[in-house]
XYZ file of C-alpha atoms in Angstrom:
282
model
C -16.283 -6.099 6.808
C -15.884 -5.368 3.079
C -13.476 -7.935 1.190
C -10.432 -6.265 0.247
C -9.806 -7.312 -3.164
C -12.098 -7.040 -6.153
C -11.220 -8.641 -9.722
C -11.516 -7.296 -12.342
C -14.755 -8.876 -13.949
C -16.684 -7.514 -11.222
C -14.842 -4.227 -11.815
C -16.338 -3.550 -15.033
C -20.251 -4.843 -14.078
C -19.764 -2.799 -10.826
C -18.877 0.422 -12.902
C -22.069 -0.232 -15.315
C -24.355 -0.431 -12.365
C -26.474 2.243 -10.751
C -24.127 2.791 -7.742
C -20.537 2.645 -9.208
C -17.441 2.772 -7.144
C -14.786 5.624 -7.449
C -11.807 4.275 -9.020
C -8.237 5.739 -7.437
C -5.371 4.855 -10.130
C -2.193 4.934 -7.990
C 0.412 4.624 -10.804
C 4.188 5.641 -9.775
C 7.263 5.877 -11.282
C 9.795 6.078 -8.311
C 12.474 8.908 -9.549
C 9.868 10.371 -12.025
C 7.246 12.671 -9.610
C 5.159 13.443 -12.923
C 5.216 9.906 -14.648
C 2.388 8.621 -12.887
C -0.132 11.295 -13.524
C 0.814 11.288 -16.939
C 0.598 7.582 -17.189
C -3.090 7.892 -16.171
C -3.889 10.873 -18.705
C -2.467 8.462 -21.308
C -5.220 5.639 -20.857
C -6.956 4.996 -17.818
C -10.301 2.582 -16.047
C -13.120 4.782 -17.025
C -13.996 7.719 -14.472
C -10.795 6.719 -12.458
C -9.087 9.872 -10.880
C -5.222 9.702 -10.337
C -4.022 9.681 -6.468
C -0.630 10.206 -6.474
C 2.041 8.762 -4.114
C 4.104 11.827 -3.781
C 1.544 14.506 -3.520
C -1.425 12.558 -1.805
C 0.019 9.103 -0.023
C 3.295 11.000 1.392
C 4.409 13.889 2.856
C 7.550 15.857 2.042
C 10.339 13.849 2.892
C 12.709 16.181 4.143
C 12.571 15.581 7.740
C 11.965 12.639 9.958
C 9.421 9.572 8.789
C 11.713 8.109 5.878
C 11.421 8.444 2.226
C 7.460 8.492 2.327
C 6.326 10.102 5.344
C 2.668 10.032 6.125
C 1.024 13.337 4.823
C -0.735 15.085 7.628
C -4.412 14.493 8.150
C -5.510 17.522 7.282
C -3.467 16.969 4.247
C -4.838 13.899 3.438
C -8.260 15.087 4.267
C -7.881 17.758 1.794
C -6.778 15.358 -1.254
C -9.923 13.109 -0.416
C -11.716 16.207 -0.510
C -10.177 17.222 -3.564
C -11.149 14.026 -5.544
C -14.970 13.784 -4.226
C -14.063 10.817 -1.914
C -16.667 10.290 0.436
C -17.767 7.484 2.671
C -21.128 6.781 0.809
C -19.284 5.822 -2.584
C -17.347 2.399 -2.751
C -13.722 2.889 -3.637
C -11.107 0.648 -5.873
C -7.610 1.140 -5.780
C -5.306 0.236 -8.976
C -2.014 0.164 -10.004
C -0.044 -1.250 -12.865
C 3.377 -2.264 -11.036
C 4.065 -5.950 -9.989
C 1.962 -6.451 -6.754
C 0.140 -3.210 -7.077
C 2.227 -1.592 -3.965
C 1.134 1.905 -4.187
C -2.649 0.390 -4.405
C -1.962 -1.010 -1.418
C -0.344 1.787 0.041
C -3.525 3.914 -0.526
C -5.445 0.530 0.519
C -4.270 1.129 4.028
C -4.493 4.648 4.132
C -8.150 4.810 3.159
C -9.307 1.983 5.123
C -7.100 1.425 8.169
C -6.035 4.944 8.969
C -8.722 7.286 7.608
C -11.515 4.646 8.212
C -13.369 4.608 4.695
C -15.502 1.544 5.175
C -15.811 0.228 1.345
C -12.459 0.270 0.092
C -10.795 -2.573 -2.494
C -7.875 -3.282 -4.115
C -7.813 -4.726 -8.162
C -6.345 -7.899 -7.890
C -3.882 -8.362 -10.392
C -4.159 -4.661 -11.322
C -4.367 -2.811 -14.505
C -2.693 -6.184 -16.378
C -5.859 -7.697 -15.278
C -7.764 -5.027 -16.851
C -6.068 -5.429 -20.055
C -7.067 -9.862 -19.841
C -10.401 -8.679 -19.775
C -10.407 -6.028 -22.392
C -11.992 -3.407 -19.916
C -12.573 0.018 -21.731
C -10.117 2.304 -21.541
C -10.658 6.562 -20.954
C -8.083 8.976 -22.490
C -7.189 12.467 -21.118
C -8.622 14.507 -17.935
C -11.856 13.436 -16.546
C -14.536 15.406 -15.753
C -14.110 17.199 -12.714
C -15.930 16.050 -9.774
C -17.749 17.998 -7.099
C -15.644 18.066 -3.925
C -16.721 16.159 -0.774
C -16.660 17.625 3.022
C -15.586 14.393 4.516
C -13.531 14.664 7.703
C -12.136 11.478 8.303
C -11.924 10.008 11.844
C -8.401 9.076 11.751
C -7.267 5.661 13.764
C -3.741 6.124 14.589
C -3.467 2.924 16.788
C -2.265 0.713 13.624
C 1.008 3.212 13.123
C 4.525 2.944 15.336
C 6.862 5.671 15.636
C 10.774 4.830 15.544
C 11.223 5.523 19.525
C 8.102 2.833 20.340
C 9.800 0.215 17.940
C 13.006 0.911 19.647
C 11.772 0.375 22.850
C 9.758 -2.289 21.615
C 10.336 -6.271 21.711
C 7.650 -6.956 18.635
C 8.599 -9.044 16.092
C 9.533 -7.088 13.221
C 8.405 -8.071 9.372
C 10.627 -6.925 6.258
C 8.784 -6.471 3.233
C 11.895 -5.867 0.889
C 13.331 -8.055 -1.361
C 15.521 -10.692 0.516
C 19.102 -8.967 -0.923
C 18.160 -5.907 0.648
C 17.103 -7.456 3.685
C 20.721 -9.500 3.901
C 22.253 -6.463 2.926
C 23.657 -7.560 -0.516
C 22.719 -4.439 -2.000
C 21.269 -1.476 -1.343
C 20.490 1.201 -3.785
C 18.231 3.757 -1.803
C 19.104 4.110 1.517
C 21.671 4.875 3.742
C 23.340 1.695 5.016
C 22.237 -1.818 3.801
C 20.657 -4.613 6.290
C 17.589 -4.758 8.569
C 16.662 -3.920 11.917
C 18.061 -5.917 14.570
C 15.595 -9.504 14.989
C 13.301 -8.647 12.254
C 12.747 -11.686 9.827
C 12.107 -11.288 5.952
C 8.991 -11.293 4.129
C 9.120 -10.123 0.581
C 5.782 -8.706 -0.458
C 6.317 -10.709 -3.777
C 5.617 -13.628 -1.966
C 2.152 -12.845 -1.234
C 1.270 -13.405 -5.034
C 0.897 -15.967 -7.541
C 2.464 -17.024 -10.683
C -0.397 -14.887 -12.133
C 0.545 -11.887 -10.257
C -2.815 -12.182 -8.185
C -2.864 -12.952 -4.211
C -2.459 -16.558 -3.279
C -5.629 -18.118 -1.430
C -5.852 -16.744 2.576
C -5.044 -20.559 3.763
C -1.775 -20.226 1.545
C -1.085 -16.275 3.143
C -2.085 -17.760 6.778
C 0.228 -20.721 6.491
C 2.904 -18.521 5.063
C 3.142 -15.292 6.880
C 5.123 -14.951 9.839
C 3.573 -15.414 13.029
C 3.487 -13.241 16.642
C 1.278 -11.728 19.292
C 2.857 -8.643 18.337
C 3.920 -7.549 14.910
C 5.049 -4.693 13.149
C 5.502 -4.498 9.372
C 7.984 -2.404 7.564
C 9.767 -1.947 4.492
C 12.004 0.850 2.829
C 9.781 3.860 3.187
C 6.576 2.282 4.098
C 4.731 1.191 1.002
C 5.539 -2.204 0.569
C 4.796 -3.203 3.803
C 1.374 -2.169 3.079
C 1.261 -5.001 0.815
C 2.147 -7.474 3.571
C -0.650 -5.818 5.886
C -2.950 -6.551 3.022
C -2.260 -9.836 2.963
C -2.111 -10.417 6.752
C -6.141 -9.146 6.910
C -6.864 -11.432 3.554
C -5.357 -14.291 5.750
C -8.056 -13.547 8.368
C -5.058 -12.643 11.345
C -4.888 -9.785 13.255
C -3.604 -6.496 11.345
C -0.263 -5.813 12.330
C 0.905 -2.273 13.039
C 3.048 0.102 10.250
C 6.414 1.296 10.966
C 5.997 3.927 8.455
C 9.071 5.211 8.542
C 10.682 1.689 7.761
C 14.381 1.107 6.655
C 14.883 4.594 5.211
C 14.611 6.420 8.456
C 16.150 3.404 10.378
C 19.041 3.315 8.667
C 19.385 7.596 8.174
C 20.745 7.536 11.734
C 24.062 5.944 12.513
C 23.312 5.412 16.274
C 20.858 2.383 15.353
C 22.011 -0.888 14.681
C 21.715 -3.005 11.507
C 22.096 -6.599 11.138
C 23.026 -8.259 7.656
C 22.436 -11.870 6.796
C 19.641 -13.984 6.478
C 16.656 -14.027 9.349
C 17.905 -15.424 12.701
C 14.641 -17.415 12.224
C 13.317 -19.347 9.350
C 11.022 -17.293 7.305
C 10.537 -17.711 3.670
C 13.084 -15.536 1.666
C-alpha cells in the first residue's frame, strides 16, 4: 500500500525523474465554478492538469445525493480517460485551501473508489510547493494522449441515506464545530447534525504548519468504534477525515456522500443541535 502523502521536495525530485507522476490540481472556490481552472491557468505545478470539483469530482446537484453527489462511474471514468490517467502512472493530487480538502476528495475517489494503485496527496498543498521555491508553469498544458483505463469501482466504502437511517454505526462529522452544534448554517436547509453523531472537525487533522499530524497523534485523537461512517456538509471534507484514518493505520470508515446537505433537506429526518453526546475533540 502506497503511503498517501508526499512532501514538496520529494514531489520535485519525482517530477525530475524518468518516470514522473501526473499531478492533478484540484483547486476550487465554492460559489465560483470557473475559479479553480482560472487559478490553474495562472500558475501551476509543471505538467499538472486541472481536476474540477464540480465537473469531474461531482455529479449534477439536481436530485438526491446532496450538493456534491458522486458522478456516475461512467462519467468519472470518462474524466480520467480525458486526462490520460492510467494505473501505470503515479498520481499526486494538490490544492491550495487549508487542509487540501478538494484534493482529499480526489484522493478518496481515485484511490478507494476507482482503485488506482498509486495516489498521493501533497502534504501542505501548493503552499508547501511555494516554500521550496518549486517551479511554476503558466497557461494551458500540452494535451495528453487520452487513456483507455476502465476502473473497477469499489462501492463497499459508500453508505446511502437509507442504509444510514437503518444503521447503528458511529457517525463522525467533519464540519467545523459551530456548524455541528447548529450555531450557524450558511449552506444547508437546517442547522445541526445527524442524531448521535460526534464532531471531528477535519482541521484538527493538521498541525500548526498545515501538515497532517503524525500517525500516532491521529490514532490517539480520531473517534473509535467498530463501524464508522464519515460525513460532512456535502461529502468533500469528510474525505479529509478518511485520509486521516488511513494515515493513523485504522480501518477506513465508509463515506456518506450526501452528508448533511442531503439529510437536512428531508424534513422528516431528525436533527440534533448542541455538542456531541460523547466526548470528542471540537
